[in-house]
Short mmCIF file of C-alpha atoms in Angstrom, two decimals:
data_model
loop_
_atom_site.label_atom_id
_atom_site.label_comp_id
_atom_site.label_asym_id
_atom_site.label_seq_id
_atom_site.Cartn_x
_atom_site.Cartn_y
_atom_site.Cartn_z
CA UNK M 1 -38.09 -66.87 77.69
CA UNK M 2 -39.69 -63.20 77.78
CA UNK M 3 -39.04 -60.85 74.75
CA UNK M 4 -36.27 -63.12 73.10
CA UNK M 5 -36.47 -60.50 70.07
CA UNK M 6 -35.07 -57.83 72.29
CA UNK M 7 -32.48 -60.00 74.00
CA UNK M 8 -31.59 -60.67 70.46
CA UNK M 9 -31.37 -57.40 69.21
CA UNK M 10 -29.43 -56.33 72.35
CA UNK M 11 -26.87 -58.78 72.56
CA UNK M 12 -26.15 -58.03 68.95
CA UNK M 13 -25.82 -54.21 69.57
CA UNK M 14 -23.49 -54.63 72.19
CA UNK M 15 -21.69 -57.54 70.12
CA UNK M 16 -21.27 -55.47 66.89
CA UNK M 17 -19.06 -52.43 67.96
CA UNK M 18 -16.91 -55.34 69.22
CA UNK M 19 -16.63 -57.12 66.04
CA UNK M 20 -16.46 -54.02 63.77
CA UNK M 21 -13.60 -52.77 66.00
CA UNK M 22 -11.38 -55.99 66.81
CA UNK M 23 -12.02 -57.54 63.39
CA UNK M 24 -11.42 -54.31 61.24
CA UNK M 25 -8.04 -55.32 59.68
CA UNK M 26 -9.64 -58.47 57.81
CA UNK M 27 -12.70 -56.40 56.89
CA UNK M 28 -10.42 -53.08 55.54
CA UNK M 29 -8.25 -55.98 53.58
CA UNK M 30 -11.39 -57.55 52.15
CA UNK M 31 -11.91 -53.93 51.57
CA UNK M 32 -8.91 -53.73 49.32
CA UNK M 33 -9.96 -55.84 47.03
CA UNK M 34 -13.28 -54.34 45.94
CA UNK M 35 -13.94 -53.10 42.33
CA UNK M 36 -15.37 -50.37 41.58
CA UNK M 37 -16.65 -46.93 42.62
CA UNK M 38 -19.97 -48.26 44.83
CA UNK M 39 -17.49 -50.76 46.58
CA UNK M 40 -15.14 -47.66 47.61
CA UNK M 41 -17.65 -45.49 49.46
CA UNK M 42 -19.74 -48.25 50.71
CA UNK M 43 -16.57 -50.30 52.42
CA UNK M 44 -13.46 -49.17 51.60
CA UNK M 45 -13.39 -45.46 53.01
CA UNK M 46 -15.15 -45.86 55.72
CA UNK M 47 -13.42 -49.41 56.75
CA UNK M 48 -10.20 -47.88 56.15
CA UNK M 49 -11.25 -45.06 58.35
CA UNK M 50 -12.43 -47.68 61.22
CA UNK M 51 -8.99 -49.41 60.64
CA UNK M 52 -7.18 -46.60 61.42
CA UNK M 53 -9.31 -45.49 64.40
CA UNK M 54 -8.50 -48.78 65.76
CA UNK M 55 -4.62 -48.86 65.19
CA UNK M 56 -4.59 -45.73 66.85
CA UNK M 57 -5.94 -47.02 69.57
CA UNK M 58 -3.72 -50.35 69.79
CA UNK M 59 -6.91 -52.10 69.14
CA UNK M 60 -5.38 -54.01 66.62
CA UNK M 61 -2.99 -55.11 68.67
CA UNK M 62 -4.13 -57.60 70.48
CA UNK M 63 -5.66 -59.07 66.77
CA UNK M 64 -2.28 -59.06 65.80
CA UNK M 65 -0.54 -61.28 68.74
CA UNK M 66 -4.10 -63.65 68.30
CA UNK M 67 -2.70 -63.86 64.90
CA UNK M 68 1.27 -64.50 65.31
CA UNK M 69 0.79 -67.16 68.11
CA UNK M 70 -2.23 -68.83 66.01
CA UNK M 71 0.70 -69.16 63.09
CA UNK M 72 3.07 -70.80 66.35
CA UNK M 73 0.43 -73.21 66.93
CA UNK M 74 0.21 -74.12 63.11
CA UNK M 75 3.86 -74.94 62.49
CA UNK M 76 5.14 -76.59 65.88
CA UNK M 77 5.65 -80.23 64.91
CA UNK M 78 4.19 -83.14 66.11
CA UNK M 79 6.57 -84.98 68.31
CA UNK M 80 5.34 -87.30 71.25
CA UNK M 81 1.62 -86.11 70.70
CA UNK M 82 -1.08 -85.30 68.17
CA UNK M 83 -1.16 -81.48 67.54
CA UNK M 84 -4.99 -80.98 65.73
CA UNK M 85 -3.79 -78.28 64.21
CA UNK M 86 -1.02 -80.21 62.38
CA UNK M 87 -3.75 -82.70 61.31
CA UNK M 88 -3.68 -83.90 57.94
CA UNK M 89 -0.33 -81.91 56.84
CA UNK M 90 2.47 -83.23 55.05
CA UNK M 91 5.77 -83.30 56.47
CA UNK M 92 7.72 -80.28 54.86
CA UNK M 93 10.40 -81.10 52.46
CA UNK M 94 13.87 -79.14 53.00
CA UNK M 95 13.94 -76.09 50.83
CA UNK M 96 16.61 -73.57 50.55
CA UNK M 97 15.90 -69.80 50.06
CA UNK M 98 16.69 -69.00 46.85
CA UNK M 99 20.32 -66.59 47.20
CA UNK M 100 20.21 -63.11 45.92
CA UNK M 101 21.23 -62.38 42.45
CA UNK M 102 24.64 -60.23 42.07
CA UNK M 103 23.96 -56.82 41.09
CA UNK M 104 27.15 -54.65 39.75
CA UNK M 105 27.82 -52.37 42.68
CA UNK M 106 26.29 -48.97 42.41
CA UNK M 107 28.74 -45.98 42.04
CA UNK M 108 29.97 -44.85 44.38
CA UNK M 109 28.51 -47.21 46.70
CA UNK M 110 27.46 -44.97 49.31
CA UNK M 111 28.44 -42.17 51.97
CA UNK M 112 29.21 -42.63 55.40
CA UNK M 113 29.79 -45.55 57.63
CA UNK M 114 26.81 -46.90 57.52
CA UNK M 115 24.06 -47.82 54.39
CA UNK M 116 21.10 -45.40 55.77
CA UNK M 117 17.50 -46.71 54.17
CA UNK M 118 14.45 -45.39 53.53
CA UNK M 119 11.29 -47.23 53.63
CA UNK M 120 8.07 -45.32 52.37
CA UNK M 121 4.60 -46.30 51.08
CA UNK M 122 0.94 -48.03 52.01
CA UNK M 123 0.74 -50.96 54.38
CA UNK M 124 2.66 -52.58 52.45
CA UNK M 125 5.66 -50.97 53.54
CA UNK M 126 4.11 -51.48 57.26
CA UNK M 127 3.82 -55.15 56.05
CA UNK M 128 7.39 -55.97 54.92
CA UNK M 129 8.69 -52.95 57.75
CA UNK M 130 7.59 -54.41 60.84
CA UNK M 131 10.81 -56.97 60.53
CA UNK M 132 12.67 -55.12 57.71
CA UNK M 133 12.94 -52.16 60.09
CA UNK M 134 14.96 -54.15 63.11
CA UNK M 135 16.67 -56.84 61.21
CA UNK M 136 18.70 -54.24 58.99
CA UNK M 137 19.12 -51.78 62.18
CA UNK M 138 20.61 -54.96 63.78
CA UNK M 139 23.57 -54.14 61.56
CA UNK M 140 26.56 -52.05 62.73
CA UNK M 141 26.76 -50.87 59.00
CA UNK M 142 23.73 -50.44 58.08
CA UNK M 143 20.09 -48.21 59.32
CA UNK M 144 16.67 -47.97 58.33
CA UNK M 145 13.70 -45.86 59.11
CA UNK M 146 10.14 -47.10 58.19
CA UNK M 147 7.71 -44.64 56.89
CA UNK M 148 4.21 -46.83 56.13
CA UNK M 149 0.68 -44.83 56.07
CA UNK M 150 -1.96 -47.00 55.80
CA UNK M 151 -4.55 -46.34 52.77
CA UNK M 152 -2.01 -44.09 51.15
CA UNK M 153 -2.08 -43.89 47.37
CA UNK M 154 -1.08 -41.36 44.63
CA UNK M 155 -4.74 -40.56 44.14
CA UNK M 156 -5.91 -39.18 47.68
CA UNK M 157 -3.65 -37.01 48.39
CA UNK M 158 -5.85 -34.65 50.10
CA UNK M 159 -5.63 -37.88 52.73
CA UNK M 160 -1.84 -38.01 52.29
CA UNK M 161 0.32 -35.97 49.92
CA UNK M 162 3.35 -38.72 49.53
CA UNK M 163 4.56 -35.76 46.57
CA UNK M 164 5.74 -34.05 49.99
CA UNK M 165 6.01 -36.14 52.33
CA UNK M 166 8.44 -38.52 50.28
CA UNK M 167 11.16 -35.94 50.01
CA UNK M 168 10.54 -34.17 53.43
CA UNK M 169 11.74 -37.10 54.85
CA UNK M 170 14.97 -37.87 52.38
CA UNK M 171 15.62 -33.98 53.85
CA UNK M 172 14.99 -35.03 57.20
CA UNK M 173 17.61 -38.35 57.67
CA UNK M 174 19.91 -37.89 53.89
CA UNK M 175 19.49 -41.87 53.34
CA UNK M 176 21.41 -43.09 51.16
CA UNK M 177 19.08 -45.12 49.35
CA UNK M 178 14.81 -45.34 49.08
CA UNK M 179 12.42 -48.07 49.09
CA UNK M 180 9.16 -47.30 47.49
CA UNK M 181 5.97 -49.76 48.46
CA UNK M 182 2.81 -48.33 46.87
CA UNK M 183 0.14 -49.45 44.77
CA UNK M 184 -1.70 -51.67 46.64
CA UNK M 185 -4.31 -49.27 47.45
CA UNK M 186 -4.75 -47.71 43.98
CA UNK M 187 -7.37 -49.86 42.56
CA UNK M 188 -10.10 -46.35 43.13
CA UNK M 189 -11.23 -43.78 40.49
CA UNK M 190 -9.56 -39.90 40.32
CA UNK M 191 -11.90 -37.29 41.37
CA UNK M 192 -10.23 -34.41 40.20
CA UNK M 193 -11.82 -30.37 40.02
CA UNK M 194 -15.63 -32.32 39.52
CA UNK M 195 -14.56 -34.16 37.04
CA UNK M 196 -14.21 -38.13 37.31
CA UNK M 197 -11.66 -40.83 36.10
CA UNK M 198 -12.40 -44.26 36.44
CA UNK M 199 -10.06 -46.44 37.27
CA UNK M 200 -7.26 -47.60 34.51
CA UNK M 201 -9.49 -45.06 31.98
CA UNK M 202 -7.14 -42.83 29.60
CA UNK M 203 -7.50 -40.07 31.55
CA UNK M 204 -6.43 -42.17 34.74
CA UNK M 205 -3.49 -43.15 32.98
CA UNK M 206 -2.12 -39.70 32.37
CA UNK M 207 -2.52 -38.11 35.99
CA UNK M 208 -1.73 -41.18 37.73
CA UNK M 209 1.98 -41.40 35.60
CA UNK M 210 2.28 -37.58 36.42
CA UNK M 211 2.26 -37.94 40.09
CA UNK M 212 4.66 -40.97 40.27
CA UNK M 213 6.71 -39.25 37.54
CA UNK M 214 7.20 -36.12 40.08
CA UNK M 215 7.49 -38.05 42.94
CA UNK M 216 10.23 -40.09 41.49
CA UNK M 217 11.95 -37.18 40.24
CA UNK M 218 11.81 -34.99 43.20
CA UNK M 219 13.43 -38.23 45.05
CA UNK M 220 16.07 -38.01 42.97
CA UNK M 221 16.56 -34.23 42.87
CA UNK M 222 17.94 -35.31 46.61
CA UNK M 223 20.89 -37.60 46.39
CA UNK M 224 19.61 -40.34 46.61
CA UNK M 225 19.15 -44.03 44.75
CA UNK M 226 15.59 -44.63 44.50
CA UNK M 227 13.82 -48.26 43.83
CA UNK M 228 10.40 -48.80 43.80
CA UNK M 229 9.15 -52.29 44.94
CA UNK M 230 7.28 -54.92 42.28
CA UNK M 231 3.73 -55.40 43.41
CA UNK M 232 3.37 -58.99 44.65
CA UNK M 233 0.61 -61.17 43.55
CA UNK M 234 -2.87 -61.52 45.69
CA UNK M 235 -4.96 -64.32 46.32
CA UNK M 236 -8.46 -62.40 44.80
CA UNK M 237 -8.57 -63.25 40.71
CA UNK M 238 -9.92 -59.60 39.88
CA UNK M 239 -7.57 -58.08 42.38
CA UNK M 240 -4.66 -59.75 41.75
CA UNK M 241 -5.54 -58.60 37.82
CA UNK M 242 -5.55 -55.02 38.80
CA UNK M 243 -2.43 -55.07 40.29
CA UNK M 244 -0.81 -57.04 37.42
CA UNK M 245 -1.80 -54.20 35.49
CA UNK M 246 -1.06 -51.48 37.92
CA UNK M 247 2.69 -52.92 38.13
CA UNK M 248 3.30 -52.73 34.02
CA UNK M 249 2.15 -49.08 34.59
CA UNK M 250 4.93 -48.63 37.16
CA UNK M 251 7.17 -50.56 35.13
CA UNK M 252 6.44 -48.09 32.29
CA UNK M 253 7.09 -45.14 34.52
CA UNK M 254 10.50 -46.47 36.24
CA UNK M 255 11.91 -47.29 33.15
CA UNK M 256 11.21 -43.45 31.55
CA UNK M 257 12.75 -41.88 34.57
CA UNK M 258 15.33 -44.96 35.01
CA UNK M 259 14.48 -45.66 38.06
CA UNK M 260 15.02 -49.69 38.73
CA UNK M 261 12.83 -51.85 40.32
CA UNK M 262 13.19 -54.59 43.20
CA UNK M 263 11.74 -57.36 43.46
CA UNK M 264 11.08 -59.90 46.12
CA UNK M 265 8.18 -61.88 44.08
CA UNK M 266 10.19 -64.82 43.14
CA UNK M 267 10.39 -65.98 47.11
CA UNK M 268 6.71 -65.95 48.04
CA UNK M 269 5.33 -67.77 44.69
CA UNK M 270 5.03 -71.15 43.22
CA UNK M 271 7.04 -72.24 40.34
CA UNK M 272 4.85 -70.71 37.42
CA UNK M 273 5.12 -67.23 39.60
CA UNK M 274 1.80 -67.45 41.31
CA UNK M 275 0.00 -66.73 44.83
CA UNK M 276 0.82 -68.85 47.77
CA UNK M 277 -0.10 -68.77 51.04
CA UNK M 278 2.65 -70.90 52.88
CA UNK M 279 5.93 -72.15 51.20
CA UNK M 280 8.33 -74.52 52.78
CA UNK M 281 11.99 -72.98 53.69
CA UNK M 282 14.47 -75.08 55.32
CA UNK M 283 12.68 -77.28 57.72
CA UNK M 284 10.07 -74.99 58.16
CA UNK M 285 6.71 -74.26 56.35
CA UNK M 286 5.97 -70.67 56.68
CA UNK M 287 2.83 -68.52 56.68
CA UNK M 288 3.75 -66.01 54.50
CA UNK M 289 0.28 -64.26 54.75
CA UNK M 290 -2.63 -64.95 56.24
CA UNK M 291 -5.44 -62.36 54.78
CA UNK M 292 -4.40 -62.96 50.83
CA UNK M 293 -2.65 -59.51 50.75
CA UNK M 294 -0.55 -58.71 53.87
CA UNK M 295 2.38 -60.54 55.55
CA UNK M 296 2.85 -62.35 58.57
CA UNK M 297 5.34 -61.71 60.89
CA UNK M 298 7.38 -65.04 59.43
CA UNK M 299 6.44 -64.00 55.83
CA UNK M 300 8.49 -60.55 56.80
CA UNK M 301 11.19 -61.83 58.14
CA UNK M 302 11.31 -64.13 55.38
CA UNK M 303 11.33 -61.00 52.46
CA UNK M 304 13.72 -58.89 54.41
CA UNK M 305 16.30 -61.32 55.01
CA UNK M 306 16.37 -62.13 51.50
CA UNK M 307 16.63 -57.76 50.58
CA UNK M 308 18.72 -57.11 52.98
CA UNK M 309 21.68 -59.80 50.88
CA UNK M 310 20.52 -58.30 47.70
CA UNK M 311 20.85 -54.82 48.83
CA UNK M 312 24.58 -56.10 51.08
CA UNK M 313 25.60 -57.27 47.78
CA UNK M 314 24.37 -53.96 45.38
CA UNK M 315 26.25 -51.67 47.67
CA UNK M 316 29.60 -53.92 48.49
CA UNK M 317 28.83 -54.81 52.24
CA UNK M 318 31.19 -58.03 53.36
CA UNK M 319 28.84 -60.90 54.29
CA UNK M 320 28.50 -60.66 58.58
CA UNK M 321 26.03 -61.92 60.78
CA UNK M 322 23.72 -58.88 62.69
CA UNK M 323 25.38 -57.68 65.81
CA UNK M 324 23.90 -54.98 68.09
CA UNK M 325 25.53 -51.34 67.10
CA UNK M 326 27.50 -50.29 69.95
CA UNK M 327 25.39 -47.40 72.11
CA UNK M 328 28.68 -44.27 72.59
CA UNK M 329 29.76 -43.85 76.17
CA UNK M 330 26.99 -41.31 77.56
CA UNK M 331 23.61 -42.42 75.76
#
């Protein structure tokens, strides 16, 4: 073979773009986990950048359907055949989702016919929205808008300001109630006027409880009930640490502007409260994420069915299945 080198060289420069841009979500989650100011400008901004380039584009797309019907594959059972990719796995054992605890109703419950809902935050909020979104807009009493933005924080908010963009929207639609999901791209260091605070330092503290303090409050200054989501557990050690920490902070700063937090924690872990990647509901053993941070499409529907009865019961909605709202003669 003549000038295998260059072959070489040239199949991988023509292979690489492909990789970079089909496989960015796992590399901009793998991303999320770094520590550390040297593993924020050497992966994490410029992944996150590549990520979003690529979800623009409806690149990720196609790694997302690879993704749901690889999950398919995993949990079809075995009958009349050998399924490899059942190989070597237990039966599941019947679970039951664990029922949603009974909240005193808010007063008043709400306005309107219907329970309008607010979703903002990171990719989180994308994570849990991509099912949360339809399954409560299924409901003749209830709505939801989704507002996710990938890589959003309360520290860059030259890349997104959510102190705006958080009550622009309440403006925009008057929910009646808002979910926050942020925090799981926090773990970076302030840069503030030349002067830098590292992440969970003293200084980090302070302007990091100012910002959510204002955002919570201007939320409020609207109307509207605000909750801001529990940070679930992730599969890194160090990570998962961080956020442990991170979510104490928020617990801090919720309880001084008594705000109250949701949680859906309790449904995705093991008994002692810890990270899992699949759990067993019913007859079926889910995927509940596949990339130690994000959800799967099952591990979605599997968090918003169990918020939706929690937040049916907080507001005094009767128990119905989801119908399809009615479209008004003329639309």
């Amino acid at each position: 073979m003549k000038h295998p080198v260059k072959k070489m060289l040239l199949i991988m420069f023509l292979t690489l773009p492909l990789l970079l841009t089909f496989g960015s979500y796992g590399l901009y989650s793998w991303s999320l986990t770094l520590d550390g100011d040297g593993g924020f400008y050497l992966f994490y901004n410029p992944l996150s950048r590549l990520y979003r380039l690529s979800d623009g584009w409806g690149l990720t797309r196609f790694v997302e359907e690879g993704r749901i019907r690889f999950t398919h594959l995993r949990t079809l059972p075995i009958h009349g055949g050998d399924n490899p990719l059942n190989r070597g796995q237990e039966e599941p054992v019947p679970g039951e989702m664990p029922l949603p605890a009974e909240p005193e109703p808010a007063e008043p419950l709400f306005s309107g016919e219907t329970l309008d809902i607010l979703v903002i935050g990171d990719s989180l909020a994308n994570s849990v929205g991509k099912r949360l979104g339809p399954l409560i807009n299924a409901y003749p009493d209830m709505t939801c808008r989704v507002e996710g933005v990938i890589s959003s924080n309360l520290i860059r908010l030259d890349y997104y300001d959510w102190l705006k963009a958080g009550p622009s929207f309440v403006r925009e639609d008057s929910p009646d109630l808002v979910l926050i999901f942020l925090g799981a791209n926090t773990m970076q260091s302030f840069y503030l006027d030349g002067t830098h605070a590292p992440l969970f330092s003293q200084k980090w503290l302070e302007i990091y409880r100012e910002r959510a303090s204002e955002l919570l409050e201007s939320l409020k200054s609207e109307g509207v009930d605000v909750y801001w989501m529990n940070l679930p557990p992730m599969q890194k050690e160090s990570y998962n640490k961080n956020i442990g920490t991170l979510d104490r902070l928020i617990d801090d700063i919720c309880r001084e502007e008594g705000v109250e937090r949701l949680s859906y924690c309790g449904i995705i872990t093991d008994g002692e409260g810890k990270y899992v990647s699949e759990k067993v509901v019913g007859d079926r053993q889910l995927l509940l994420r596949s990339d130690g941070i994000h959800f799967t499409l099952d591990g979605a529907e599997y968090i918003s069915t169990y918020l939706i009865g929690v937040l049916r019961q907080r507001y005094g909605l009767p128990e119905r299945d989801p119908t399809p709202r009615e479209t008004p003669p003329g639309e």
